[in-house]
Amino acid sequence: MSDTLAVIEPATEAVLEEVPRAGVDEVDAAVERARRALPGWRGLAPGDRAARLHALADAIGARQEELAVLEARNAGKPIGDARGEIGMVVQTFRYYAGAPERLLGDTIPVAGGQAWTVREPLGVVALIVPWNFPLTIASWKLAPALAAGNTVVLKPAELTPLTALRFAEIAFEAGIPEGVVNVVVGPGSTCGARLVEHPDVAKIAFTGSTEVGRQIAAGAAQTIKRVTLELGGKSANIVFADADLAAAADSAPMAVFGNAGQDCCARSRILVQRSVLDQFMNLMEEAVEAIQVGDPLSEESDMGPLISAQQRESVASYVDDDAPVAIRGSAPEGPGYWFPPTVLCPVAPGDRAAREEIFGPVACVIPFRDEEEAVHLANNTIYGLSGSIWTRDGARALRVARAVETGVLSINSNNSVRVSTPFGGFKQSGYGRELGPHALDAYTEVKSIFYAAAG
Ligand code: NDP
């Protein structure tokens, strides 16, 4: 295997940059650096660790445009989206900068003395992340891991390593000590697998496909590593007849086609009450046709290309000649992994397009009769990540929100991700929670201490 990796720009298919490709030896060296840096980092006074994380948030904020352009070009996402994502990275470090001084324990009444709990860092934590939101998803893991006193080895996806590499430089310049943040760029099958088996890695925090998540959970069992998994989704956007249909239809397309559909939260199954199906489709057609697919660096673009030729081929396999294409937007011709926003309607719940995570700009509209059938269809999947409910009936909104088996849900909105609220899946969408106060549980162990004080 070549020891350099050509990073491709998906909008042009040209080489954007060549970077060194790591192998097992580089992974071992990175873990060793992280292991050595651990005592110093976990031993910093909580306020000092907080100050360094604030400095890091400042440093990323100062380079927001540079990082956004790099992310837009490498991942093929619109520059406006990339700016928002890097803004979220800043917010995420800012939020967890408050954590070192707030990692509270309990005091517990016991006989013969005093018992209390403290939260200890896990040690060296490996972060394995995908190509769809490269630095943002990394930051959801980096910030709580570092705040809790762990040191990290980050493995970005080979397709999108550039912002991770830049991040490591920025972190060091901002005062994060050497060895605390390490980045290895190499294939999942070697570098990722080595992190999973490495005896000095205490935990794997992973975002990616359910298939690789399954392998990671199995591999981690050998050394009883802690694992959090944020995996695939096939989320339902449930639109009842009594909803504000104009608002629901206006926001449904970008809830699937945002990031060219390469989003684990994509509401890719749009369940519409049959009595308003035609009206909803008419309204949605306008919104789909308005989507501008084009150059990620243009301020006008709403959607860029797919990440790779392989991804485009995989997405296209769901839109064969027999597919019930109801709406198709436009996409550029020529170089670039372009795919037009596509709405299939009606799709039977058992069809492959309705069951599998397409991870591209293809939405399935599935009609339903009543509330009971809507809930049944929404839950008829191996996944359970996010979803939405559109209705003006408050009691129904509450009933359905409790009945739908997903980790994140919105009512009259398609927004699932906030820095301050927990994010993660039910069922085969994974386990563990990122963001919000809950993420810190995934990067600490609870230790219970007893001090004998009997006279
Ligand atoms: P993967 O799950 O293969 O990749 C995610 C990360 O895991 C990458 O860093 C990858 O490395 C690494 N990896 C791959 N194999 C292993 C392994 N055996 N051990 C440890 N790490 C490994 O996702 P893909 O990029 O192949 O995407 C395939 C499909 O997965 C998509 O079409 C989509 O359905 C789903 N997906 C879901 C995501 C989500 O946000 N939930 C994100 C990305 C994908 P590398 O790529 O460098 O080889």
Coordinates of C-alpha atoms and ligand atoms in Angstrom, one line a residue:
M1 CA 0.0 0.0 0.0
S2 CA 1.2 3.5 -0.8
D3 CA 2.3 5.5 2.2
T4 CA 0.5 8.6 1.0
L5 CA -3.2 9.1 0.6
A6 CA -4.7 11.2 -2.2
V7 CA -7.6 13.2 -0.7
I8 CA -10.2 13.9 -3.4
E9 CA -12.5 16.9 -3.8
P10 CA -16.0 15.4 -4.5
A11 CA -17.2 18.4 -6.6
T12 CA -14.4 18.1 -9.1
E13 CA -13.0 14.6 -8.6
A14 CA -9.5 16.2 -8.5
V15 CA -6.8 15.6 -5.9
L16 CA -7.1 18.2 -3.2
E17 CA -4.1 17.2 -1.1
E18 CA -1.8 14.3 -0.5
V19 CA -1.3 13.3 3.1
P20 CA 0.8 10.6 4.8
R21 CA -1.1 7.4 5.4
A22 CA -0.7 5.7 8.8
G23 CA -0.4 2.0 9.5
V24 CA -0.4 -0.1 12.7
D25 CA 3.0 1.3 13.8
E26 CA 1.8 4.9 13.7
V27 CA -1.3 3.9 15.6
D28 CA 0.8 2.3 18.3
A29 CA 3.0 5.3 18.5
A30 CA 0.0 7.6 18.8
V31 CA -1.5 5.5 21.6
E32 CA 1.8 5.6 23.4
R33 CA 2.0 9.4 23.1
A34 CA -1.5 9.6 24.5
R35 CA -0.7 7.2 27.3
R36 CA 2.3 9.3 28.3
A37 CA 0.4 12.6 28.2
L38 CA -2.4 11.2 30.4
P39 CA -1.0 11.9 33.9
G40 CA -0.3 15.5 33.1
W41 CA -3.6 16.2 31.5
R42 CA -5.8 14.5 34.0
G43 CA -3.7 16.1 36.8
L44 CA -4.3 19.7 35.7
A45 CA -6.4 21.7 38.1
P46 CA -10.0 21.6 36.8
G47 CA -10.0 25.4 36.2
D48 CA -6.8 25.1 34.1
R49 CA -8.2 22.4 31.9
A50 CA -11.3 24.5 31.5
A51 CA -9.2 27.5 30.5
R52 CA -7.3 25.5 27.8
L53 CA -10.6 24.3 26.3
H54 CA -11.9 27.9 26.2
A55 CA -8.6 28.9 24.5
L56 CA -9.1 26.0 22.0
A57 CA -12.7 27.2 21.3
D58 CA -11.3 30.7 20.7
A59 CA -8.6 29.4 18.3
I60 CA -11.1 27.4 16.3
G61 CA -13.4 30.4 16.2
A62 CA -10.6 32.5 14.8
R63 CA -10.0 30.0 12.0
Q64 CA -13.7 29.3 11.3
E65 CA -13.6 30.4 7.7
E66 CA -10.4 28.5 6.9
L67 CA -11.8 25.3 8.4
A68 CA -15.2 25.8 6.8
V69 CA -13.6 26.1 3.3
L70 CA -11.5 23.0 3.9
E71 CA -14.5 21.1 5.1
A72 CA -16.7 22.3 2.2
R73 CA -14.1 21.3 -0.4
N74 CA -13.1 18.0 1.2
A75 CA -16.7 16.8 2.1
G76 CA -18.5 18.5 -0.8
K77 CA -20.9 20.4 1.5
P78 CA -22.2 23.9 0.9
I79 CA -20.0 26.6 2.4
G80 CA -23.0 28.0 4.4
D81 CA -23.5 24.6 6.0
A82 CA -19.8 24.2 6.6
R83 CA -19.6 27.5 8.5
G84 CA -22.5 26.4 10.6
E85 CA -20.8 23.1 11.4
I86 CA -17.5 24.8 12.4
G87 CA -19.6 27.2 14.5
M88 CA -21.0 24.2 16.3
V89 CA -17.5 22.8 16.9
V90 CA -16.7 26.1 18.7
Q91 CA -19.9 25.9 20.7
T92 CA -19.2 22.3 21.6
F93 CA -15.8 23.1 23.1
R94 CA -17.2 26.1 24.8
Y95 CA -20.0 24.0 26.4
Y96 CA -17.7 21.3 27.7
A97 CA -15.1 23.8 28.9
G98 CA -17.6 24.3 31.7
A99 CA -17.4 20.6 32.6
P100 CA -14.1 20.1 34.4
E101 CA -15.3 22.2 37.3
R102 CA -18.8 20.6 37.3
L103 CA -18.0 16.9 37.3
L104 CA -19.8 16.3 40.6
G105 CA -20.1 13.2 42.7
D106 CA -22.5 12.0 45.4
T107 CA -22.1 11.5 49.1
I108 CA -23.9 8.4 50.3
P109 CA -25.0 7.6 53.9
V110 CA -23.2 4.4 55.1
A111 CA -22.4 2.9 58.4
G112 CA -18.9 3.4 60.0
G113 CA -17.6 6.3 58.0
Q114 CA -18.2 8.2 54.8
A115 CA -18.8 7.1 51.3
W116 CA -18.7 9.3 48.2
T117 CA -18.2 9.0 44.5
V118 CA -15.8 10.7 42.1
R119 CA -15.6 10.6 38.3
E120 CA -12.4 9.4 36.9
P121 CA -11.3 9.7 33.3
L122 CA -11.2 6.5 31.3
G123 CA -7.6 6.9 30.0
V124 CA -6.7 6.9 26.3
V125 CA -9.8 7.1 24.3
A126 CA -10.0 6.3 20.5
L127 CA -12.4 8.3 18.4
I128 CA -13.4 6.8 15.0
V129 CA -15.4 9.2 12.9
P130 CA -17.1 9.2 9.4
W131 CA -16.9 11.5 6.4
N132 CA -20.3 13.2 6.5
F133 CA -19.7 15.8 9.2
P134 CA -16.0 15.3 9.8
L135 CA -14.9 17.8 12.4
T136 CA -18.3 18.4 13.9
I137 CA -18.8 14.7 14.8
A138 CA -15.2 14.5 16.0
S139 CA -15.8 17.5 18.3
W140 CA -18.9 15.8 19.9
K141 CA -16.4 13.2 21.1
L142 CA -13.2 15.3 21.6
A143 CA -14.7 18.0 23.8
P144 CA -16.3 15.8 26.5
A145 CA -13.4 13.3 26.4
L146 CA -10.8 16.0 27.0
A147 CA -12.9 17.9 29.5
A148 CA -13.2 14.7 31.6
G149 CA -9.4 14.4 31.6
N150 CA -8.9 11.7 29.0
T151 CA -6.3 11.9 26.2
V152 CA -7.4 10.9 22.7
V153 CA -6.4 9.3 19.4
L154 CA -8.7 10.5 16.6
K155 CA -9.1 8.5 13.4
P156 CA -11.0 10.5 10.8
A157 CA -12.4 8.7 7.7
E158 CA -9.7 8.4 5.0
L159 CA -12.0 10.3 2.6
T160 CA -12.1 13.4 4.8
P161 CA -9.0 13.8 7.0
L162 CA -8.1 17.4 6.4
T163 CA -9.9 19.3 9.1
A164 CA -8.9 16.7 11.7
L165 CA -5.2 17.2 10.8
R166 CA -5.6 21.0 11.0
F167 CA -7.5 20.7 14.3
A168 CA -4.5 18.9 15.9
E169 CA -2.2 21.8 14.9
I170 CA -4.7 24.3 16.2
A171 CA -5.1 22.5 19.5
F172 CA -1.4 22.4 20.1
E173 CA -1.0 26.1 19.3
A174 CA -3.9 26.9 21.6
G175 CA -2.1 25.3 24.6
I176 CA -3.4 21.7 24.6
P177 CA -0.2 19.8 25.7
E178 CA 1.7 17.6 23.3
G179 CA 0.3 14.0 23.2
V180 CA -3.1 14.9 24.5
V181 CA -4.7 15.1 21.0
N182 CA -3.3 12.7 18.4
V183 CA -4.6 12.2 14.8
V184 CA -3.9 9.1 12.7
V185 CA -5.0 9.0 9.1
G186 CA -5.3 5.5 7.7
P187 CA -7.9 2.9 6.7
G188 CA -10.5 1.6 9.1
S189 CA -9.6 -2.0 8.4
T190 CA -6.0 -1.5 9.7
C191 CA -5.8 1.7 11.8
G192 CA -9.4 1.5 13.1
A193 CA -9.1 -2.2 13.9
R194 CA -5.8 -1.7 15.7
L195 CA -7.3 0.9 17.9
V196 CA -10.2 -1.5 18.7
E197 CA -7.8 -4.3 19.8
H198 CA -5.1 -2.1 21.4
P199 CA -4.8 -3.1 25.1
D200 CA -3.9 0.5 26.1
V201 CA -7.1 2.0 24.6
A202 CA -9.8 2.2 27.2
K203 CA -12.7 3.2 25.0
I204 CA -13.9 3.5 21.4
A205 CA -16.3 6.3 20.5
F206 CA -17.6 5.5 17.1
T207 CA -19.9 7.1 14.5
G208 CA -20.5 5.3 11.2
S209 CA -22.3 2.3 9.7
T210 CA -24.2 -0.2 11.7
E211 CA -22.1 -3.0 10.1
V212 CA -18.8 -1.5 11.3
G213 CA -20.4 -0.7 14.6
R214 CA -21.2 -4.3 15.1
Q215 CA -17.6 -5.3 14.3
I216 CA -16.3 -2.7 16.8
A217 CA -18.6 -3.9 19.6
A218 CA -17.5 -7.5 19.0
G219 CA -13.8 -6.6 18.8
A220 CA -13.9 -4.4 21.9
A221 CA -15.3 -7.3 23.9
Q222 CA -11.9 -8.9 23.9
T223 CA -10.4 -6.2 26.2
I224 CA -13.8 -5.2 27.8
K225 CA -13.4 -1.7 26.2
R226 CA -16.1 0.8 26.8
V227 CA -17.9 1.5 23.5
T228 CA -20.4 4.1 22.4
L229 CA -21.9 3.7 18.9
E230 CA -23.7 6.3 16.9
L231 CA -24.9 4.3 13.8
G232 CA -27.3 4.5 11.0
G233 CA -30.9 5.7 10.8
K234 CA -34.0 5.5 8.7
S235 CA -36.0 8.2 10.5
A236 CA -39.7 8.9 10.0
N237 CA -41.1 12.3 9.4
I238 CA -44.8 11.8 10.3
V239 CA -47.2 14.4 8.8
F240 CA -50.8 14.2 10.1
A241 CA -53.7 15.7 8.1
D242 CA -54.2 18.4 10.8
A243 CA -50.6 19.7 10.6
D244 CA -49.5 23.1 9.2
L245 CA -49.0 21.3 5.8
A246 CA -47.3 24.3 4.2
A247 CA -44.7 24.4 6.9
A248 CA -44.2 20.6 7.0
A249 CA -43.9 20.4 3.2
D250 CA -41.5 23.3 3.1
S251 CA -39.1 21.8 5.5
A252 CA -39.4 18.1 4.6
P253 CA -37.1 18.2 1.6
M254 CA -34.0 19.6 3.4
A255 CA -34.6 17.3 6.3
V256 CA -33.6 14.5 3.8
F257 CA -31.5 16.4 1.3
G258 CA -29.4 18.4 3.7
N259 CA -25.7 17.3 3.3
A260 CA -26.9 15.5 0.1
G261 CA -28.8 13.0 2.3
Q262 CA -25.6 11.8 3.9
D263 CA -26.9 12.3 7.4
C264 CA -27.7 9.7 10.0
C265 CA -30.6 11.9 11.1
A266 CA -32.1 12.2 7.6
R267 CA -35.9 12.0 7.8
S268 CA -35.8 9.8 4.7
R269 CA -39.2 8.1 5.3
I270 CA -41.9 10.8 5.0
L271 CA -45.1 9.3 6.4
V272 CA -48.1 11.3 5.2
Q273 CA -51.7 10.8 6.2
R274 CA -53.5 9.6 3.0
S275 CA -56.2 12.2 3.1
V276 CA -53.7 15.0 2.5
L277 CA -51.2 13.1 0.3
D278 CA -51.9 14.9 -3.0
Q279 CA -51.9 18.3 -1.3
F280 CA -48.7 17.6 0.5
M281 CA -46.9 16.3 -2.6
N282 CA -47.9 19.5 -4.6
L283 CA -46.5 21.7 -1.8
M284 CA -43.3 19.7 -1.5
E285 CA -42.7 19.7 -5.3
E286 CA -42.1 23.5 -5.2
A287 CA -39.7 23.1 -2.3
V288 CA -37.7 20.3 -4.0
E289 CA -37.5 22.2 -7.3
A290 CA -36.1 25.3 -5.5
I291 CA -33.1 23.3 -4.1
Q292 CA -29.9 24.6 -5.8
V293 CA -27.5 21.7 -6.3
G294 CA -24.0 23.0 -7.2
D295 CA -20.5 24.1 -6.3
P296 CA -20.0 23.8 -2.5
L297 CA -18.1 27.1 -2.5
S298 CA -21.0 29.0 -4.0
E299 CA -23.1 30.9 -1.5
E300 CA -26.2 30.0 -3.6
S301 CA -25.8 26.2 -3.2
D302 CA -28.1 24.3 -0.9
M303 CA -26.7 20.9 -1.7
G304 CA -23.4 19.6 -3.0
P305 CA -22.2 16.3 -4.5
L306 CA -22.1 12.9 -2.8
I307 CA -18.8 12.0 -1.2
S308 CA -17.5 9.4 -3.7
A309 CA -18.3 7.5 -6.9
Q310 CA -19.0 4.4 -4.8
Q311 CA -21.5 6.3 -2.7
R312 CA -23.2 7.6 -5.8
E313 CA -23.4 4.1 -7.2
S314 CA -24.9 2.8 -4.0
V315 CA -27.5 5.6 -3.9
A316 CA -28.4 5.1 -7.6
S317 CA -29.2 1.5 -6.9
Y318 CA -32.3 2.6 -5.1
V319 CA -33.6 4.6 -8.1
D320 CA -33.8 2.0 -10.9
D321 CA -36.1 2.2 -13.9
D322 CA -39.0 0.8 -11.8
A323 CA -38.7 3.2 -8.9
P324 CA -41.8 5.4 -8.4
V325 CA -40.1 8.7 -9.0
A326 CA -42.6 11.5 -8.2
I327 CA -40.3 14.5 -8.0
R328 CA -36.8 14.9 -9.3
G329 CA -34.7 18.0 -8.8
S330 CA -31.7 19.0 -10.9
A331 CA -28.0 18.5 -10.6
P332 CA -24.9 19.6 -12.5
E333 CA -23.5 17.6 -15.4
G334 CA -19.8 16.8 -15.7
P335 CA -17.1 16.0 -13.1
G336 CA -18.3 15.6 -9.5
Y337 CA -20.4 12.9 -7.8
W338 CA -23.7 14.7 -8.4
F339 CA -27.1 13.2 -7.7
P340 CA -30.4 15.1 -8.0
P341 CA -32.8 15.3 -5.1
T342 CA -35.3 12.6 -5.7
V343 CA -38.7 11.8 -4.1
L344 CA -40.2 8.4 -4.5
C345 CA -44.0 8.1 -3.9
P346 CA -45.9 6.0 -3.0
V347 CA -43.4 3.5 -1.5
A348 CA -44.5 0.3 0.1
P349 CA -43.1 -0.1 3.6
G350 CA -41.4 -3.4 2.7
D351 CA -39.5 -2.0 -0.3
R352 CA -35.8 -1.9 -0.1
A353 CA -35.8 1.9 -0.4
A354 CA -38.1 2.1 2.6
R355 CA -36.1 -0.3 4.8
E356 CA -32.4 0.5 4.1
E357 CA -30.4 3.6 5.0
I358 CA -29.8 5.1 1.5
F359 CA -27.4 7.9 2.7
G360 CA -28.1 10.0 -0.3
P361 CA -30.8 12.5 -1.6
V362 CA -33.6 10.0 -2.0
A363 CA -36.8 10.4 0.1
C364 CA -39.5 7.8 0.3
V365 CA -43.1 9.0 0.8
I366 CA -45.3 6.3 2.5
P367 CA -49.0 7.0 3.0
F368 CA -50.7 6.0 6.3
R369 CA -54.4 5.8 7.4
D370 CA -54.4 6.7 11.1
E371 CA -52.3 7.3 14.2
E372 CA -52.0 3.7 15.0
E373 CA -50.7 2.8 11.5
A374 CA -48.3 5.8 11.6
V375 CA -46.7 4.6 14.8
H376 CA -46.5 1.1 13.5
L377 CA -44.8 2.2 10.3
A378 CA -42.4 4.6 12.1
N379 CA -41.3 1.7 14.4
N380 CA -41.1 -0.9 11.6
T381 CA -37.3 -0.6 11.2
I382 CA -34.2 -1.9 12.8
Y383 CA -33.1 1.7 13.4
G384 CA -34.2 4.3 16.0
L385 CA -32.2 7.5 15.7
S386 CA -34.4 10.5 15.1
G387 CA -37.7 11.6 13.7
S388 CA -40.4 14.3 13.5
I389 CA -44.2 14.6 14.2
W390 CA -46.2 17.3 12.5
T391 CA -49.7 17.9 14.0
R392 CA -51.7 20.7 15.6
D393 CA -53.2 18.3 18.1
G394 CA -51.1 18.6 21.3
A395 CA -52.3 15.4 22.9
R396 CA -51.6 13.4 19.8
A397 CA -48.1 14.9 19.6
L398 CA -47.4 13.8 23.1
R399 CA -48.8 10.3 22.6
V400 CA -46.9 9.7 19.4
A401 CA -43.7 11.2 20.8
R402 CA -43.8 8.6 23.5
A403 CA -44.7 5.8 21.2
V404 CA -42.0 6.3 18.5
E405 CA -38.9 4.3 19.3
T406 CA -36.1 6.8 18.7
G407 CA -33.5 8.6 20.7
V408 CA -34.3 12.1 19.4
L409 CA -37.6 13.5 18.2
S410 CA -39.0 16.9 17.2
I411 CA -42.6 18.1 17.1
N412 CA -43.4 20.6 14.3
S413 CA -39.7 20.8 13.6
N414 CA -37.1 18.7 11.8
N415 CA -34.2 19.8 14.1
S416 CA -32.6 17.1 16.2
V417 CA -29.2 18.2 17.2
R418 CA -28.2 20.8 19.8
V419 CA -25.0 21.1 21.7
S420 CA -26.9 21.1 25.1
T421 CA -29.3 18.2 24.5
P422 CA -28.4 14.5 24.4
F423 CA -28.1 12.7 21.0
G424 CA -28.1 9.0 20.2
G425 CA -30.0 6.0 19.1
F426 CA -32.4 3.3 20.2
K427 CA -32.2 -0.2 18.6
Q428 CA -29.6 -0.7 15.9
S429 CA -28.9 3.0 15.7
G430 CA -26.4 2.4 18.6
Y431 CA -26.0 3.1 22.2
G432 CA -24.6 5.8 24.5
R433 CA -25.4 9.5 24.2
E434 CA -23.4 12.4 22.8
L435 CA -23.7 16.1 23.5
G436 CA -25.6 17.7 26.4
P437 CA -24.8 16.7 30.0
H438 CA -25.1 13.0 29.3
A439 CA -22.0 12.7 27.1
L440 CA -19.8 13.1 30.1
D441 CA -21.1 9.7 31.5
A442 CA -19.6 8.1 28.4
Y443 CA -16.1 9.4 29.1
T444 CA -15.8 8.8 32.9
E445 CA -15.9 5.9 35.3
V446 CA -17.7 6.3 38.7
K447 CA -15.4 5.4 41.6
S448 CA -16.9 4.9 45.0
I449 CA -14.7 5.6 48.0
F450 CA -15.2 4.7 51.6
Y451 CA -13.4 6.4 54.5
A452 CA -13.7 4.6 57.8
A453 CA -14.4 6.9 60.7
A454 CA -15.6 4.6 63.4
G455 CA -14.4 5.8 66.8
Ligands
NDP1 P1 -17.9 3.1 7.9 O1 -18.7 2.7 9.1 O2 -17.2 2.1 7.1 O3 -16.8 4.2 8.4 C1 -16.9 5.0 9.5 C2 -15.5 5.1 10.2 O4 -15.1 3.8 10.6 C3 -14.4 5.5 9.2 O5 -13.4 6.3 9.9 C4 -13.8 4.2 8.8 O6 -12.5 4.3 8.3 C5 -13.8 3.4 10.1 N1 -13.8 1.9 9.9 C6 -14.1 1.2 8.8 N2 -14.0 -0.1 9.1 C7 -13.5 -0.2 10.3 C8 -13.1 -1.3 11.2 N3 -13.2 -2.5 10.8 N4 -12.6 -1.0 12.4 C9 -12.6 0.2 12.9 N5 -12.9 1.3 12.1 C10 -13.4 1.1 10.9 O7 -18.9 4.0 7.0 P2 -18.7 4.2 5.4 O8 -17.8 5.4 5.3 O9 -18.2 3.0 4.6 O10 -20.2 4.5 5.0 C11 -21.0 3.3 4.6 C12 -22.4 3.6 5.1 O11 -22.4 3.7 6.5 C13 -23.1 4.8 4.5 O12 -23.5 4.7 3.3 C14 -24.1 5.1 5.6 O13 -25.2 4.2 5.3 C15 -23.4 4.6 6.9 N6 -22.8 5.8 7.6 C16 -23.5 6.3 8.7 C17 -23.0 7.4 9.3 C18 -23.6 8.0 10.5 O14 -23.5 9.2 10.7 N7 -24.3 7.2 11.3 C19 -21.7 8.0 8.9 C20 -21.1 7.4 7.8 C21 -21.7 6.3 7.2 P3 -12.1 4.5 6.7 O15 -13.3 5.1 6.1 O16 -11.0 5.5 6.8 O17 -11.7 3.2 6.2

